[in-house]
PDB file of C-alpha atoms in Angstrom:
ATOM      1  CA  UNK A1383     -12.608 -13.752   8.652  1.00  0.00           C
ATOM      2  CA  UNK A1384      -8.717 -12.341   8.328  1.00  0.00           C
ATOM      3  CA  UNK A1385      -9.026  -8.978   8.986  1.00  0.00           C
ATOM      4  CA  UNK A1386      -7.249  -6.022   9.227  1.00  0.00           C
ATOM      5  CA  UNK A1387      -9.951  -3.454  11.254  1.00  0.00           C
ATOM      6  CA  UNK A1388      -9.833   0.561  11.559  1.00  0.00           C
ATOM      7  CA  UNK A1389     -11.893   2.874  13.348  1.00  0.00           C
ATOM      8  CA  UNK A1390     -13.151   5.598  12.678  1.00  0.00           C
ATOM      9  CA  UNK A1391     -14.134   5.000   9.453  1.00  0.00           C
ATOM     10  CA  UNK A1392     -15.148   8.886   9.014  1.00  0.00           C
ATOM     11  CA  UNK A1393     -14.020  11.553  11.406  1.00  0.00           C
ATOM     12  CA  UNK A1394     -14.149  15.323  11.405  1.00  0.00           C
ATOM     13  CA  UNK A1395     -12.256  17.063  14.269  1.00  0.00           C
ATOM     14  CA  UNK A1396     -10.935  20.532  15.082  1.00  0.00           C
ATOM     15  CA  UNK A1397      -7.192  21.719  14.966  1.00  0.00           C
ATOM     16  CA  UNK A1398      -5.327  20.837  17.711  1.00  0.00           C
ATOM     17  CA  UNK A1399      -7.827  18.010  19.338  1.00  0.00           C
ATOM     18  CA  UNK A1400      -6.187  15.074  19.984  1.00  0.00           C
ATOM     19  CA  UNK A1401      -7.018  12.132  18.169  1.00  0.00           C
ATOM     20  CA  UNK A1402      -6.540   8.009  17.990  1.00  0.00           C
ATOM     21  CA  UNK A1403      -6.978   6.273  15.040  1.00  0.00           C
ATOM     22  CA  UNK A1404      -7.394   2.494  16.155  1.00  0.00           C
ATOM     23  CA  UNK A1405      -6.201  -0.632  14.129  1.00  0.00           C
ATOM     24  CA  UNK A1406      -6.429  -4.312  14.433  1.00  0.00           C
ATOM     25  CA  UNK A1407      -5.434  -7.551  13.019  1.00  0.00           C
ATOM     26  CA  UNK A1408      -6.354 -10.890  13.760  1.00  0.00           C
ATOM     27  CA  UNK A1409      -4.161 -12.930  11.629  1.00  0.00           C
ATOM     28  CA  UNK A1410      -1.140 -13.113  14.185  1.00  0.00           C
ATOM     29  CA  UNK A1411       0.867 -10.946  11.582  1.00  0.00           C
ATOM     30  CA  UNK A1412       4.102  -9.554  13.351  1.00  0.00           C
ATOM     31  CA  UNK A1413       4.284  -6.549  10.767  1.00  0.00           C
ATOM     32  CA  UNK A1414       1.881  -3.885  10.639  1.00  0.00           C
ATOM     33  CA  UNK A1415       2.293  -0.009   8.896  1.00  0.00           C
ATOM     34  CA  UNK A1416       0.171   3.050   9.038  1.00  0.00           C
ATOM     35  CA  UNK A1417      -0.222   4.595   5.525  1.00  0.00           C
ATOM     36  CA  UNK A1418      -1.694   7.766   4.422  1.00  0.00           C
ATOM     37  CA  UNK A1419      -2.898   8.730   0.768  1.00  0.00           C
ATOM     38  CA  UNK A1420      -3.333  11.999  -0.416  1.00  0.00           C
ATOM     39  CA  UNK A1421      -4.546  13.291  -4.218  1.00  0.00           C
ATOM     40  CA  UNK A1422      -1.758  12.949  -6.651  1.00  0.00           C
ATOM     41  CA  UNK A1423       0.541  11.515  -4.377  1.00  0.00           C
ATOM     42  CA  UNK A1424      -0.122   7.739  -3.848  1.00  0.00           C
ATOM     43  CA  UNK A1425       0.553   6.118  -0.644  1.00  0.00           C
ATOM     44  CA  UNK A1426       3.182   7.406   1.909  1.00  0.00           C
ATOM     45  CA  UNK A1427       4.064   5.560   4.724  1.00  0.00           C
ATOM     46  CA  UNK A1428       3.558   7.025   8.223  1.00  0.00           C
ATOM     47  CA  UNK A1429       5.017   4.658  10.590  1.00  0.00           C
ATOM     48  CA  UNK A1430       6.068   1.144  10.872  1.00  0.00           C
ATOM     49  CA  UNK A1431       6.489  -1.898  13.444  1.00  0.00           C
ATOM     50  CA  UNK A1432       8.049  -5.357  12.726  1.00  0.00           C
ATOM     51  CA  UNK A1433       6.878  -6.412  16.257  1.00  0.00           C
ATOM     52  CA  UNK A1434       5.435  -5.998  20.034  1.00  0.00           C
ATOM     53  CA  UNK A1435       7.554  -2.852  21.278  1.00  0.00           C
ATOM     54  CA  UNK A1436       9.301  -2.169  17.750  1.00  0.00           C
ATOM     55  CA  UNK A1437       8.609   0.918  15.720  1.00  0.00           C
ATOM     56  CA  UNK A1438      10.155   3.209  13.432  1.00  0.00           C
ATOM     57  CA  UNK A1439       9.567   6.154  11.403  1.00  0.00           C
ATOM     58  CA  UNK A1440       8.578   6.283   7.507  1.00  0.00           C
ATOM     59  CA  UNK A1441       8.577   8.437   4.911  1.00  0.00           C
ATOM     60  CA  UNK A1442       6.216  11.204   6.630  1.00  0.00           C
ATOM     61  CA  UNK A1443       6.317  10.881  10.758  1.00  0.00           C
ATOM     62  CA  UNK A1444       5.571  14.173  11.305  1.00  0.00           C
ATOM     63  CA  UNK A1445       2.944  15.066  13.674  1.00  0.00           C
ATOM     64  CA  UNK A1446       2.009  11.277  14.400  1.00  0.00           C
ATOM     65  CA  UNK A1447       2.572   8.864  17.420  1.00  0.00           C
ATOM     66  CA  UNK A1448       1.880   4.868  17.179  1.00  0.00           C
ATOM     67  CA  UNK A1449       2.458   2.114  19.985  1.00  0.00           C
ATOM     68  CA  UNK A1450       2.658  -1.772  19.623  1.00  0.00           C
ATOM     69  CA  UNK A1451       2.185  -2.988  23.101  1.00  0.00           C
ATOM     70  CA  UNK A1452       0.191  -5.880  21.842  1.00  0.00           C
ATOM     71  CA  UNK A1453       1.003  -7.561  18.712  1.00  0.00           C
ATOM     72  CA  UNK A1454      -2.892  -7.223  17.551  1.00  0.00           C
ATOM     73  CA  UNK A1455      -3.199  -3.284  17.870  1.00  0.00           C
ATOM     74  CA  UNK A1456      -1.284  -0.602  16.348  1.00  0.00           C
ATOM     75  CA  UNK A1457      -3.063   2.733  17.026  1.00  0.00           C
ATOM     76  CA  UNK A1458      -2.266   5.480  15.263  1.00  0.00           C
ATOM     77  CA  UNK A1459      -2.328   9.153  17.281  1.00  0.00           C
ATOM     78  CA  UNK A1460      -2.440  12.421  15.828  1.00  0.00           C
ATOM     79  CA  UNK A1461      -1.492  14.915  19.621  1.00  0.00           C
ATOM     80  CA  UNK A1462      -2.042  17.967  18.123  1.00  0.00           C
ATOM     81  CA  UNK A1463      -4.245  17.193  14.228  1.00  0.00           C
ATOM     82  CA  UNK A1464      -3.605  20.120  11.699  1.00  0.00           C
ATOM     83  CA  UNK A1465      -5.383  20.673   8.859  1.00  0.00           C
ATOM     84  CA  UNK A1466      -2.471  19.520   6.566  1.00  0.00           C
ATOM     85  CA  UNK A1467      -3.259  16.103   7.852  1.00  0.00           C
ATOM     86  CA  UNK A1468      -6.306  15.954   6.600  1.00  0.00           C
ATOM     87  CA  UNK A1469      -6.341  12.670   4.356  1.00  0.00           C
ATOM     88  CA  UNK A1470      -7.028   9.071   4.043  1.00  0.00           C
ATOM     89  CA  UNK A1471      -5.822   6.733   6.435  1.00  0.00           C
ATOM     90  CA  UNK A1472      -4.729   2.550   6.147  1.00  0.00           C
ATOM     91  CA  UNK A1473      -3.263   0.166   8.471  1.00  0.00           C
ATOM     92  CA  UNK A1474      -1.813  -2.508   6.717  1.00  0.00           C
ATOM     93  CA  UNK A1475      -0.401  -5.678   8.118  1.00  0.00           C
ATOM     94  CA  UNK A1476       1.448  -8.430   6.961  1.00  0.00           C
ATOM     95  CA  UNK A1477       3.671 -11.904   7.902  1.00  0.00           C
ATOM     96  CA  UNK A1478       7.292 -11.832   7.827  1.00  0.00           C
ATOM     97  CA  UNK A1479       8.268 -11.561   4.145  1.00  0.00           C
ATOM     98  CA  UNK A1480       6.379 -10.306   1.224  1.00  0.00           C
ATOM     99  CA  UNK A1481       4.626 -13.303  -0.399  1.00  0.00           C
ATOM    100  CA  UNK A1482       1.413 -12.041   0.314  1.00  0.00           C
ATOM    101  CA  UNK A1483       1.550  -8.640   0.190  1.00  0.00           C
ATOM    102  CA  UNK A1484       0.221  -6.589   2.971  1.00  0.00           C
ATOM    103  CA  UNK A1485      -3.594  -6.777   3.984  1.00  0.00           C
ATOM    104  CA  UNK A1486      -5.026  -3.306   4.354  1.00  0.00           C
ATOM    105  CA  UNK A1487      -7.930  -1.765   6.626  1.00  0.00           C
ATOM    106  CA  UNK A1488     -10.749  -0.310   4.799  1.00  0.00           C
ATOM    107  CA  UNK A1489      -9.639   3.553   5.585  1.00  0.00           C
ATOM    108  CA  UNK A1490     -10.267   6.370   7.721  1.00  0.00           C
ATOM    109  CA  UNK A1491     -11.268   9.436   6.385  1.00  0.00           C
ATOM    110  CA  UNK A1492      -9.877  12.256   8.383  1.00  0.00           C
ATOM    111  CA  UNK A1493     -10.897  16.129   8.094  1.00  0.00           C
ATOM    112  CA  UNK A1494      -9.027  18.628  10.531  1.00  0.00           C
ATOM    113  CA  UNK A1495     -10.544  21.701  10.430  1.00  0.00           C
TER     114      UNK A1495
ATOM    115  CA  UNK B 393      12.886  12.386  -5.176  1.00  0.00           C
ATOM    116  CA  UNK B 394      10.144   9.555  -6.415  1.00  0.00           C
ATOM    117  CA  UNK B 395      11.605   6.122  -6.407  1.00  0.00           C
ATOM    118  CA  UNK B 396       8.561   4.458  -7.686  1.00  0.00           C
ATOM    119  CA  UNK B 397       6.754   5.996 -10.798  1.00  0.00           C
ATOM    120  CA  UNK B 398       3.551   5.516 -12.331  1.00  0.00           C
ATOM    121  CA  UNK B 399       3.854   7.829 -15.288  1.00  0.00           C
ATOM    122  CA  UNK B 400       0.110   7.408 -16.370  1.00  0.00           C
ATOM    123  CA  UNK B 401      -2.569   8.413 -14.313  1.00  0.00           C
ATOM    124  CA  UNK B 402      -5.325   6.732 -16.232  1.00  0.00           C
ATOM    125  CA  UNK B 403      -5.577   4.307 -18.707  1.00  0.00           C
ATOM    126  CA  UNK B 404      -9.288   3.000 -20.494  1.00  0.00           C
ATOM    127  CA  UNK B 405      -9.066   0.077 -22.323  1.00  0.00           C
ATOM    128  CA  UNK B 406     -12.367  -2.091 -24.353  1.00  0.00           C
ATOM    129  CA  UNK B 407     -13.398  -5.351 -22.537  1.00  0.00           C
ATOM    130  CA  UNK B 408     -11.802  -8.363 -23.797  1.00  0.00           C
ATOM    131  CA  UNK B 409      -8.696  -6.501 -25.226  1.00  0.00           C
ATOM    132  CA  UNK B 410      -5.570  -6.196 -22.895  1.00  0.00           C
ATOM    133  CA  UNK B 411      -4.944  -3.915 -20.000  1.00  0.00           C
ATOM    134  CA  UNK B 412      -0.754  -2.700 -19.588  1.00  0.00           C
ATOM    135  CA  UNK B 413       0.018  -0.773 -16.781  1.00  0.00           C
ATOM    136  CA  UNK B 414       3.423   0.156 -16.897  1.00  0.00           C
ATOM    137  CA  UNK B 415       5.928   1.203 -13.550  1.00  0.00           C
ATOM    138  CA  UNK B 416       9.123   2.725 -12.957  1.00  0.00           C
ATOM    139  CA  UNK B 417      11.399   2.272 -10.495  1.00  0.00           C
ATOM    140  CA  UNK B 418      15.023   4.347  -9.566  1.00  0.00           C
ATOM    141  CA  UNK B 419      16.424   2.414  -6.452  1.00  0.00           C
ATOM    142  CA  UNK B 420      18.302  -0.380  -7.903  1.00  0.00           C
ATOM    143  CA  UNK B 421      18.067  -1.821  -4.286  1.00  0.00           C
ATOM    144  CA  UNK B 422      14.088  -2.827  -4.833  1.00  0.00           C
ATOM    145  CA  UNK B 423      14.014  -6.548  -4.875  1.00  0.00           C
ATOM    146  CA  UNK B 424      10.758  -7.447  -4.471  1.00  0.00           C
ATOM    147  CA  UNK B 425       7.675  -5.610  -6.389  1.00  0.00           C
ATOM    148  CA  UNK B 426       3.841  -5.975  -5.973  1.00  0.00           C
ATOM    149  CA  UNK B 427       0.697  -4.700  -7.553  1.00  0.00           C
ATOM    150  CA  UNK B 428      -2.158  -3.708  -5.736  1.00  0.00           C
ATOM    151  CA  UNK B 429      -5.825  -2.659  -7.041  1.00  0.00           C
ATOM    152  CA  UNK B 430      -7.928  -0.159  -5.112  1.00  0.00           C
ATOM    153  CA  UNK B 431     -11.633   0.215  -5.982  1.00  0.00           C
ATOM    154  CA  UNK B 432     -13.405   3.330  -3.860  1.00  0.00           C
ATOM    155  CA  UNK B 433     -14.143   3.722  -0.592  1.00  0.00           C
ATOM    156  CA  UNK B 434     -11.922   0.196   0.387  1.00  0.00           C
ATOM    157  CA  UNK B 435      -8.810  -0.366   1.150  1.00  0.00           C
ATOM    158  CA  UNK B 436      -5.792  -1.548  -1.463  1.00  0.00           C
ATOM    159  CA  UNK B 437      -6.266  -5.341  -2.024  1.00  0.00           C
ATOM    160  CA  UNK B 438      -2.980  -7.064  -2.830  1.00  0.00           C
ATOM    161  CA  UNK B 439      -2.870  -8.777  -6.959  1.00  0.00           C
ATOM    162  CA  UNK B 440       0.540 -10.312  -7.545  1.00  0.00           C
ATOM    163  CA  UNK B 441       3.979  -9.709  -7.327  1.00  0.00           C
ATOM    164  CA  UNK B 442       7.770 -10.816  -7.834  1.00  0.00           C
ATOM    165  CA  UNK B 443      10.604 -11.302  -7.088  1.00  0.00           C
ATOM    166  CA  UNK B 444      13.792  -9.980  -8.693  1.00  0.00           C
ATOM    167  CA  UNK B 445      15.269 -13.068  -9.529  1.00  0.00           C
ATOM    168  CA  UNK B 446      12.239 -13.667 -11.916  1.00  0.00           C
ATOM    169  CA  UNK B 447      11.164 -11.781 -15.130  1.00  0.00           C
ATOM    170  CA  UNK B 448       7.615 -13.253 -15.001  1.00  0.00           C
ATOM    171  CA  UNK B 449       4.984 -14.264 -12.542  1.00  0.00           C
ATOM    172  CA  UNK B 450       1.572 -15.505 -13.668  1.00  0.00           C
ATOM    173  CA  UNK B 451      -2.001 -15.251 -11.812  1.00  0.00           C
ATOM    174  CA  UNK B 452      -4.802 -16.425 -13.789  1.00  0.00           C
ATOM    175  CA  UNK B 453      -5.479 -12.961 -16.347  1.00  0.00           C
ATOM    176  CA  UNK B 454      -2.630 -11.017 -14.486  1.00  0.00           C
ATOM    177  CA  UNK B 455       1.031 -11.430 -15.567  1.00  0.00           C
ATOM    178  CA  UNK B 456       3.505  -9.231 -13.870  1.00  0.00           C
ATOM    179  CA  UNK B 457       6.591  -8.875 -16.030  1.00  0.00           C
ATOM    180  CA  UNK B 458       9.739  -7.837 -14.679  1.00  0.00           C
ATOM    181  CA  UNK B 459      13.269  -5.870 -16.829  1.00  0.00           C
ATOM    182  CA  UNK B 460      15.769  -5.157 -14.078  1.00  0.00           C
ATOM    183  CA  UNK B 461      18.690  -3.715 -16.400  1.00  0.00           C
ATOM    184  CA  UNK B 462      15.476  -0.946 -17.266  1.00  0.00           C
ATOM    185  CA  UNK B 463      14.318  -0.630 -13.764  1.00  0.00           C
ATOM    186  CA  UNK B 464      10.517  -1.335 -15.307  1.00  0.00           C
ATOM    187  CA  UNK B 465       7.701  -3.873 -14.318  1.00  0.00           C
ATOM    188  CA  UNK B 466       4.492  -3.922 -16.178  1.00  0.00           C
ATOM    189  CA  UNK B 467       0.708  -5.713 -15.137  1.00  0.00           C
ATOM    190  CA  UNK B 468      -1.004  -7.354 -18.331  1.00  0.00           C
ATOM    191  CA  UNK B 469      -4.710  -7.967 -17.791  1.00  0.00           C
ATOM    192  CA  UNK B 470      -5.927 -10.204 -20.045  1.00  0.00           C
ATOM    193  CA  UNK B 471      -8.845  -9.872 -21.192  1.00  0.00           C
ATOM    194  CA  UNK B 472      -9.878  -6.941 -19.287  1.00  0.00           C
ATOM    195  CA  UNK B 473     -13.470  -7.519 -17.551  1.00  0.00           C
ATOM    196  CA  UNK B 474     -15.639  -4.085 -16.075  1.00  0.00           C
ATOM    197  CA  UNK B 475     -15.040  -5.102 -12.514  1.00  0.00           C
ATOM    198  CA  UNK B 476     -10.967  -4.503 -13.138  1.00  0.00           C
ATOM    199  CA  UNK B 477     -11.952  -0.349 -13.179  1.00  0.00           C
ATOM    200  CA  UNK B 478     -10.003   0.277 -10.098  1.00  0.00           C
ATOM    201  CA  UNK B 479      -6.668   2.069  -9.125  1.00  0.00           C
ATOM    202  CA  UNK B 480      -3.290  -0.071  -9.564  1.00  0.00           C
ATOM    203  CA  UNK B 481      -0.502   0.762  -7.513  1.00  0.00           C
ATOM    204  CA  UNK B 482       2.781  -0.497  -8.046  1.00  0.00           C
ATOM    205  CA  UNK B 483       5.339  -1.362  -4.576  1.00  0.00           C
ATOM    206  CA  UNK B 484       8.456  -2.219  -4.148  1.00  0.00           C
ATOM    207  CA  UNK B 485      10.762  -3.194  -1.235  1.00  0.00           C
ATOM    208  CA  UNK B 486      14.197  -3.792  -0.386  1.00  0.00           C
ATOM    209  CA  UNK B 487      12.821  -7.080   1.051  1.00  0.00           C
ATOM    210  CA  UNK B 488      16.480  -8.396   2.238  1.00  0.00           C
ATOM    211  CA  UNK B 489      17.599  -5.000   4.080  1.00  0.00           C
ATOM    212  CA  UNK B 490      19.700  -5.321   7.152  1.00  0.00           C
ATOM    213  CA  UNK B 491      16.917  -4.241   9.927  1.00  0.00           C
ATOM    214  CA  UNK B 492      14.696  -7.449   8.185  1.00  0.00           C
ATOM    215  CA  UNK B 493      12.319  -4.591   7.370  1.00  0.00           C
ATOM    216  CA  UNK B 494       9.244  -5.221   5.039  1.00  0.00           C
ATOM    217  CA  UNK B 495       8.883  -1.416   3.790  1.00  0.00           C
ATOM    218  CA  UNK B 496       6.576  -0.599   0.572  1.00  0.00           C
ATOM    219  CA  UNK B 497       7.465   2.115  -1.444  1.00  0.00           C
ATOM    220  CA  UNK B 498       4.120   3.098  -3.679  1.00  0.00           C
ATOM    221  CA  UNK B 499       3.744   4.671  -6.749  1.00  0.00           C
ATOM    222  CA  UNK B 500       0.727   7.466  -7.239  1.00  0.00           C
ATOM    223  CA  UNK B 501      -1.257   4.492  -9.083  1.00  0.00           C
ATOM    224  CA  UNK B 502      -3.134   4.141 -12.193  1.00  0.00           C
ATOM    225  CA  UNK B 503      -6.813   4.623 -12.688  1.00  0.00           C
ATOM    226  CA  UNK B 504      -7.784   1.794 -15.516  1.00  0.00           C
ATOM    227  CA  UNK B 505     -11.286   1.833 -16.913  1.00  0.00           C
ATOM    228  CA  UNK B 506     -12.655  -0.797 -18.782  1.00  0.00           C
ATOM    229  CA  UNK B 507     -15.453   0.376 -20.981  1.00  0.00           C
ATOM    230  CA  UNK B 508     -17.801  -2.444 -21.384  1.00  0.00           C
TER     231      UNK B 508
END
């Protein structure tokens, strides 16, 4: 089954413990994008790779790493989690071009305490 | 500064009769738009979308509809059923940008109830 697959699905944590969010795809899809939504303010991109060894910074990098070393995986890692991060978590990944939208993860739900 | 904008935050409509969720859009670089519906505790699940050089795209009992001079693109559900209660996002993406990149920009979505 096309996938995209995120663990933790729940995690509670203290401040300043780091943290990896794991995420993978298995439908060869070169584009993949960490999202994060909060209460009354939709979905707001974290980070973002078009390929193996190519990421970039959305709209709210702030206290988050990723890697791509492999095109399958695109963890996401939180070095030092505040309590301001506390949220809901998606991986998303897609082909190249839009025709089919992205495919998202089921979630993580994150609580920093 | 929002550049996608889901002015409603909920919308109930009767079963049978039709569903309009309306969005909003400020960067007249957005070229390609998409619809998404989230029910609880899953992730977004992608419905439809378009391109700018259309003003319609049609998916079974989902039509997007598309006015580029007023920046707006609406989702018609028609009829409405109980299993489309879910959250509707509206995207968009500047899908021809120079880096080739594939970015969504996401409205704060639209709870739609259908009361049976």
């Amino acid at each position: 089954e096309a996938q995209v697959t995120q663990n933790p699905r729940y995690l509670i944590t203290v401040t300043g413990k780091k943290l990896t969010v794991t995420c993978s795809q298995n439908m060869n899809h070169e584009y993949m994008s960490w999202y994060r939504q909060d209460p009354g303010l939709g979905l707001r991109q974290i980070y973002y790779s078009m390929n193996v060894e190519v990421t970039d910074k959305g709209d709210v990098p702030e206290g988050y790493k990723v890697s791509r070393k492999e095109k399958r995986n695109f963890p996401l890692i939180l070095e030092s989690p505040s309590p301001n991060q506390t949220s809901l978590y998606f991986c998303a990944s897609s082909r190249q071009g839009l025709d089919y939208g992205y495919t998202f993860g089921s979630g993580t739900r994150l609580t920093v305490v | 500064d929002q550049q996608v904008k889901q002015n409603s935050p909920s919308l109930s409509v009767q079963e049978g009769r039709i569903s309009i969720l309306n969005c909003d859009y400020t960067n007249s670089m957005f070229d390609y738009f998409l619809w998404y519906k989230k029910y609880p505790a899953e992730g977004p699940t992608f419905l439809i979308s378009i391109s700018s050089i259309k003003d319609k795209n049609e998916d079974g009992r989902f039509t997007v509809f598309l006015n580029k001079s007023a920046k707006h693109l609406s989702l018609h559900i028609v009829p409405s059923q109980p299993g489309d209660s879910a959250v509707y996002f509206c995207a968009a993406s500047e899908e021809y940008s120079g880096a080739g990149s594939y970015q969504l920009t996401f409205g704060k979505g639209t709870k739609l109830s259908v009361i049976p």
